[in-house]
C-alpha cells in the first residue's frame, strides 16, 4: 500500500514542494535581535518552567505584528526580524488585524480530476528565525473556511539532516477545510529506526469550549518538554500526549525531544495530492471559492 493512500500528507512534504519550486533557499536560524515591538525577555528569565539547571532552551517572546519588520521578506536579511517569509511578498501583509496570510486563486486554468487540481494557488509560509526545544507557544489566529484549504500553525524541526538521521519532527495545529467546527492536532517524528511518517496515526479533531468555528480568532497553544505535549485552545487544555503514547512497534515517535523546533505559520492549497485533498475536503472549487483566502495571525507568544 502506497503512502498516498494514508489519511493525508504532512506539511513538510508541502514545504519540500515549495522549496523545490525555488521560492527561496533555506537559511540558517539566526540569534534574535529585534526591535522593541517584538518583546524578547532575557534567557535568564525568572519564569522558566524548567529550572535554571535545565539545558533546554526557550526565550519568552510576543508579537502582535504591528510593525512590518516582524516578517523579513524571503530575499532580505532576516537577522533583525523574528519571522522570515519563505513565500513571495504578495502572499502576506501586515495589516491593522495583524499578519494576514493569503492563498490566491492559481493563475491560468485549473482542471480537477481524481479529487485533485492540476494548478495550485500561491500561498504564504512564514518561519520564525528563532527556535526552542521546550516551552509554550500560543498562536492567536483565524482561518477562512474553504474546502480544500489548510491553515497550519506548527512547530517544525530546525535541524538540517546532515548527520544521516531524519529530522522531520512536527507538532501541529491545523485548521482544515473539512469542517470549521473542529481544529486538528498532529505530530510527526520519522526516524531511521522507522522512517514512515505514519500519516493520520496521531491526528485528532478537537472541540472549542465556546465560539466553535476557526473562522473567528482563537488562542491555540502547544506546550512541550522532553516527555509530553499539551495542546489547548482559549486557555483550556484539550489534549495531552506523553512520550509513552507515541510508540509504534517499540519505536518512539516523540517530536522535539532532541532537536530545536522553529515556529511556522502557513496557509496552503491542499488540492495537489489525493490523500491531502480528501483529508481537507478538496480540491478547492475556484468557481465558488474567494479569489483570496485569508488566515489572520493576531499574535504569537512564547512562554517558558
Ligand atoms: C524554514 O524552516 C524549515 C524547517 O525548520 C527549514 O527547513 C527552512 O530552511 C526554513 N527556511 C527559512 C527561509 O528560514
Ligand atoms: C488570546 O489571549 C490573549 C492573552 O490572554 C487575550 O488578550 C486575547 O483576547 C485572546 N484572544 C482570543 C481570541 O480569545
mmCIF file of C-alpha atoms in Angstrom, residues 48-266:
data_model
loop_
_atom_site.group_PDB
_atom_site.id
_atom_site.type_symbol
_atom_site.label_atom_id
_atom_site.label_comp_id
_atom_site.label_asym_id
_atom_site.label_seq_id
_atom_site.Cartn_x
_atom_site.Cartn_y
_atom_site.Cartn_z
ATOM 1 C CA UNK A 48 11.424 29.350 33.263
ATOM 2 C CA UNK A 49 9.259 26.266 33.731
ATOM 3 C CA UNK A 50 12.282 24.052 33.738
ATOM 4 C CA UNK A 51 14.550 25.467 36.394
ATOM 5 C CA UNK A 52 17.910 27.052 35.970
ATOM 6 C CA UNK A 53 19.856 23.820 35.617
ATOM 7 C CA UNK A 54 17.864 22.566 32.673
ATOM 8 C CA UNK A 55 19.767 22.791 29.409
ATOM 9 C CA UNK A 56 16.593 23.021 27.331
ATOM 10 C CA UNK A 57 16.247 26.399 25.725
ATOM 11 C CA UNK A 58 13.334 28.734 25.253
ATOM 12 C CA UNK A 59 13.076 32.514 25.123
ATOM 13 C CA UNK A 60 9.858 34.318 26.068
ATOM 14 C CA UNK A 61 8.522 36.219 23.071
ATOM 15 C CA UNK A 62 5.484 38.180 21.982
ATOM 16 C CA UNK A 63 4.438 39.974 18.834
ATOM 17 C CA UNK A 64 1.141 41.361 17.633
ATOM 18 C CA UNK A 65 2.579 42.127 14.183
ATOM 19 C CA UNK A 66 2.091 45.867 14.462
ATOM 20 C CA UNK A 67 5.458 46.517 12.834
ATOM 21 C CA UNK A 68 6.330 45.390 9.279
ATOM 22 C CA UNK A 69 9.802 44.391 10.463
ATOM 23 C CA UNK A 70 8.154 41.419 12.213
ATOM 24 C CA UNK A 71 8.440 39.484 8.942
ATOM 25 C CA UNK A 72 11.552 39.752 6.785
ATOM 26 C CA UNK A 73 10.980 39.255 3.074
ATOM 27 C CA UNK A 74 12.305 35.990 1.696
ATOM 28 C CA UNK A 75 15.251 37.669 -0.017
ATOM 29 C CA UNK A 76 16.059 40.106 2.814
ATOM 30 C CA UNK A 77 18.394 39.811 5.788
ATOM 31 C CA UNK A 78 16.223 38.173 8.487
ATOM 32 C CA UNK A 79 18.588 38.775 11.384
ATOM 33 C CA UNK A 80 16.572 41.656 12.880
ATOM 34 C CA UNK A 81 13.187 40.001 12.425
ATOM 35 C CA UNK A 82 11.566 37.242 14.478
ATOM 36 C CA UNK A 83 9.969 35.839 11.295
ATOM 37 C CA UNK A 84 11.058 35.294 7.709
ATOM 38 C CA UNK A 85 8.827 34.567 4.733
ATOM 39 C CA UNK A 86 9.515 31.569 2.547
ATOM 40 C CA UNK A 87 6.868 32.744 0.085
ATOM 41 C CA UNK A 88 6.840 35.951 -2.016
ATOM 42 C CA UNK A 89 5.767 39.345 -0.572
ATOM 43 C CA UNK A 90 2.342 39.286 -2.244
ATOM 44 C CA UNK A 91 1.374 36.242 -0.165
ATOM 45 C CA UNK A 92 1.113 38.162 3.111
ATOM 46 C CA UNK A 93 0.685 41.631 4.618
ATOM 47 C CA UNK A 94 0.978 43.343 7.983
ATOM 48 C CA UNK A 95 -2.418 44.992 8.474
ATOM 49 C CA UNK A 96 -4.365 46.530 11.349
ATOM 50 C CA UNK A 97 -5.660 42.966 12.037
ATOM 51 C CA UNK A 98 -2.156 41.619 12.458
ATOM 52 C CA UNK A 99 -0.355 39.389 9.970
ATOM 53 C CA UNK A 100 -2.603 38.341 7.101
ATOM 54 C CA UNK A 101 -1.526 35.337 5.041
ATOM 55 C CA UNK A 102 -3.111 34.687 1.664
ATOM 56 C CA UNK A 103 -3.880 31.830 -0.644
ATOM 57 C CA UNK A 104 -4.718 33.214 -4.075
ATOM 58 C CA UNK A 105 -6.529 31.634 -6.967
ATOM 59 C CA UNK A 106 -3.963 29.977 -9.234
ATOM 60 C CA UNK A 107 -3.020 31.892 -12.343
ATOM 61 C CA UNK A 108 -4.301 30.246 -15.512
ATOM 62 C CA UNK A 109 -6.734 27.396 -15.841
ATOM 63 C CA UNK A 110 -7.455 24.860 -13.129
ATOM 64 C CA UNK A 111 -8.593 21.358 -14.048
ATOM 65 C CA UNK A 112 -9.928 18.962 -11.454
ATOM 66 C CA UNK A 113 -9.559 15.220 -11.811
ATOM 67 C CA UNK A 114 -9.294 12.302 -9.386
ATOM 68 C CA UNK A 115 -10.046 14.583 -6.443
ATOM 69 C CA UNK A 116 -7.117 16.913 -7.204
ATOM 70 C CA UNK A 117 -6.457 20.165 -9.057
ATOM 71 C CA UNK A 118 -3.664 20.419 -11.631
ATOM 72 C CA UNK A 119 -2.844 24.000 -10.643
ATOM 73 C CA UNK A 120 -2.348 25.166 -7.036
ATOM 74 C CA UNK A 121 -2.821 28.595 -5.517
ATOM 75 C CA UNK A 122 0.212 30.531 -4.385
ATOM 76 C CA UNK A 123 0.193 30.862 -0.608
ATOM 77 C CA UNK A 124 2.088 32.071 2.433
ATOM 78 C CA UNK A 125 4.594 30.163 4.544
ATOM 79 C CA UNK A 126 6.450 32.044 7.253
ATOM 80 C CA UNK A 127 9.159 30.703 9.609
ATOM 81 C CA UNK A 128 10.350 32.037 12.892
ATOM 82 C CA UNK A 129 14.047 32.875 12.822
ATOM 83 C CA UNK A 130 14.371 31.603 16.394
ATOM 84 C CA UNK A 131 13.914 28.086 17.650
ATOM 85 C CA UNK A 132 13.273 26.482 21.005
ATOM 86 C CA UNK A 133 13.286 22.999 22.480
ATOM 87 C CA UNK A 134 10.653 23.336 25.176
ATOM 88 C CA UNK A 135 8.063 25.871 26.243
ATOM 89 C CA UNK A 136 4.599 27.022 25.304
ATOM 90 C CA UNK A 137 3.675 28.643 22.006
ATOM 91 C CA UNK A 138 0.338 30.405 21.575
ATOM 92 C CA UNK A 139 -0.989 31.281 18.136
ATOM 93 C CA UNK A 140 -3.921 33.746 18.172
ATOM 94 C CA UNK A 141 -5.307 33.104 14.708
ATOM 95 C CA UNK A 142 -8.303 32.672 12.434
ATOM 96 C CA UNK A 143 -8.677 30.992 9.053
ATOM 97 C CA UNK A 144 -11.256 31.335 6.285
ATOM 98 C CA UNK A 145 -13.293 28.181 5.849
ATOM 99 C CA UNK A 146 -12.879 26.859 2.299
ATOM 100 C CA UNK A 147 -12.977 23.121 1.439
ATOM 101 C CA UNK A 148 -9.519 22.038 0.241
ATOM 102 C CA UNK A 149 -7.643 24.715 2.188
ATOM 103 C CA UNK A 150 -5.455 24.167 5.267
ATOM 104 C CA UNK A 151 -4.163 26.759 7.727
ATOM 105 C CA UNK A 152 -1.215 25.361 9.660
ATOM 106 C CA UNK A 153 0.374 26.762 12.830
ATOM 107 C CA UNK A 154 3.099 24.386 13.695
ATOM 108 C CA UNK A 155 6.478 23.674 15.236
ATOM 109 C CA UNK A 156 8.883 22.130 12.793
ATOM 110 C CA UNK A 157 12.370 20.748 13.112
ATOM 111 C CA UNK A 158 15.046 23.367 12.590
ATOM 112 C CA UNK A 159 17.952 20.941 12.292
ATOM 113 C CA UNK A 160 19.291 20.174 8.838
ATOM 114 C CA UNK A 161 19.698 16.459 8.264
ATOM 115 C CA UNK A 162 23.463 16.420 7.731
ATOM 116 C CA UNK A 163 24.136 13.599 10.182
ATOM 117 C CA UNK A 164 22.238 10.953 8.243
ATOM 118 C CA UNK A 165 19.388 10.969 10.765
ATOM 119 C CA UNK A 166 15.956 12.095 9.650
ATOM 120 C CA UNK A 167 14.866 15.418 11.121
ATOM 121 C CA UNK A 168 11.272 15.926 10.125
ATOM 122 C CA UNK A 169 9.688 16.482 13.514
ATOM 123 C CA UNK A 170 6.442 18.423 13.646
ATOM 124 C CA UNK A 171 3.925 19.387 16.301
ATOM 125 C CA UNK A 172 0.864 20.747 14.544
ATOM 126 C CA UNK A 173 -2.287 22.782 14.928
ATOM 127 C CA UNK A 174 -4.218 22.634 11.656
ATOM 128 C CA UNK A 175 -7.462 24.300 10.612
ATOM 129 C CA UNK A 176 -8.699 22.072 7.840
ATOM 130 C CA UNK A 177 -11.250 22.671 5.073
ATOM 131 C CA UNK A 178 -13.188 19.549 6.022
ATOM 132 C CA UNK A 179 -15.027 21.491 8.743
ATOM 133 C CA UNK A 180 -14.616 24.686 10.712
ATOM 134 C CA UNK A 181 -16.261 23.491 13.947
ATOM 135 C CA UNK A 182 -13.186 21.424 14.914
ATOM 136 C CA UNK A 183 -9.451 22.050 14.937
ATOM 137 C CA UNK A 184 -6.875 19.362 14.427
ATOM 138 C CA UNK A 185 -3.672 18.325 16.160
ATOM 139 C CA UNK A 186 -0.939 16.050 14.930
ATOM 140 C CA UNK A 187 2.704 15.067 15.349
ATOM 141 C CA UNK A 188 5.379 13.634 13.078
ATOM 142 C CA UNK A 189 8.655 12.045 14.067
ATOM 143 C CA UNK A 190 10.058 9.707 11.453
ATOM 144 C CA UNK A 191 13.488 8.325 12.292
ATOM 145 C CA UNK A 192 15.978 5.925 10.802
ATOM 146 C CA UNK A 193 14.550 3.251 13.094
ATOM 147 C CA UNK A 194 11.131 3.815 11.493
ATOM 148 C CA UNK A 195 11.092 6.315 8.608
ATOM 149 C CA UNK A 196 7.352 6.034 7.993
ATOM 150 C CA UNK A 197 5.731 9.391 8.886
ATOM 151 C CA UNK A 198 2.586 7.484 9.972
ATOM 152 C CA UNK A 199 0.181 9.876 8.333
ATOM 153 C CA UNK A 200 -3.086 10.015 10.176
ATOM 154 C CA UNK A 201 -1.902 7.888 13.090
ATOM 155 C CA UNK A 202 -1.658 10.597 15.755
ATOM 156 C CA UNK A 203 -4.112 13.187 14.480
ATOM 157 C CA UNK A 204 -7.172 14.239 16.432
ATOM 158 C CA UNK A 205 -10.067 16.634 15.955
ATOM 159 C CA UNK A 206 -10.532 18.930 18.940
ATOM 160 C CA UNK A 207 -13.525 20.949 20.107
ATOM 161 C CA UNK A 208 -13.837 24.567 21.110
ATOM 162 C CA UNK A 209 -15.100 25.443 24.600
ATOM 163 C CA UNK A 210 -17.037 28.318 23.060
ATOM 164 C CA UNK A 211 -17.493 30.105 19.741
ATOM 165 C CA UNK A 212 -16.988 26.875 17.779
ATOM 166 C CA UNK A 213 -15.538 27.985 14.470
ATOM 167 C CA UNK A 214 -11.984 28.571 13.369
ATOM 168 C CA UNK A 215 -13.177 31.470 11.228
ATOM 169 C CA UNK A 216 -13.066 33.618 14.383
ATOM 170 C CA UNK A 217 -9.959 34.273 16.419
ATOM 171 C CA UNK A 218 -8.900 31.700 19.000
ATOM 172 C CA UNK A 219 -5.744 31.172 21.037
ATOM 173 C CA UNK A 220 -4.238 27.766 20.154
ATOM 174 C CA UNK A 221 -1.403 26.615 22.350
ATOM 175 C CA UNK A 222 1.250 23.929 22.163
ATOM 176 C CA UNK A 223 3.317 23.243 25.300
ATOM 177 C CA UNK A 224 6.041 20.715 25.196
ATOM 178 C CA UNK A 225 9.040 19.414 27.021
ATOM 179 C CA UNK A 226 11.143 16.283 26.700
ATOM 180 C CA UNK A 227 8.339 13.881 27.562
ATOM 181 C CA UNK A 228 4.951 15.400 26.850
ATOM 182 C CA UNK A 229 2.991 17.699 24.566
ATOM 183 C CA UNK A 230 -0.151 19.535 25.647
ATOM 184 C CA UNK A 231 -2.422 21.263 23.148
ATOM 185 C CA UNK A 232 -5.017 23.777 24.259
ATOM 186 C CA UNK A 233 -7.448 26.356 22.989
ATOM 187 C CA UNK A 234 -8.598 29.581 24.646
ATOM 188 C CA UNK A 235 -6.853 28.724 27.906
ATOM 189 C CA UNK A 236 -8.210 25.161 28.213
ATOM 190 C CA UNK A 237 -6.018 22.099 27.725
ATOM 191 C CA UNK A 238 -7.623 19.722 25.232
ATOM 192 C CA UNK A 239 -5.045 17.021 24.503
ATOM 193 C CA UNK A 240 -2.042 15.609 26.331
ATOM 194 C CA UNK A 241 0.336 13.266 24.563
ATOM 195 C CA UNK A 242 3.153 11.642 26.501
ATOM 196 C CA UNK A 243 6.233 10.088 25.005
ATOM 197 C CA UNK A 244 4.989 6.642 26.029
ATOM 198 C CA UNK A 245 1.836 7.231 23.939
ATOM 199 C CA UNK A 246 3.894 7.615 20.763
ATOM 200 C CA UNK A 247 5.424 4.142 20.419
ATOM 201 C CA UNK A 248 4.693 2.101 17.306
ATOM 202 C CA UNK A 249 6.275 -1.384 17.253
ATOM 203 C CA UNK A 250 8.650 -0.372 20.024
ATOM 204 C CA UNK A 251 9.863 2.782 18.265
ATOM 205 C CA UNK A 252 9.051 6.140 19.886
ATOM 206 C CA UNK A 253 7.796 8.913 17.601
ATOM 207 C CA UNK A 254 8.048 11.790 20.021
ATOM 208 C CA UNK A 255 8.935 15.063 18.240
ATOM 209 C CA UNK A 256 11.214 17.780 19.514
ATOM 210 C CA UNK A 257 12.933 15.505 22.007
ATOM 211 C CA UNK A 258 16.451 16.001 20.755
ATOM 212 C CA UNK A 259 16.135 18.922 18.330
ATOM 213 C CA UNK A 260 15.079 22.543 18.480
ATOM 214 C CA UNK A 261 11.874 23.396 16.703
ATOM 215 C CA UNK A 262 11.027 26.520 14.747
ATOM 216 C CA UNK A 263 7.589 28.132 14.602
ATOM 217 C CA UNK A 264 5.962 28.067 11.196
ATOM 218 C CA UNK A 265 2.788 29.813 10.031
ATOM 219 C CA UNK A 266 1.116 28.850 6.790
#
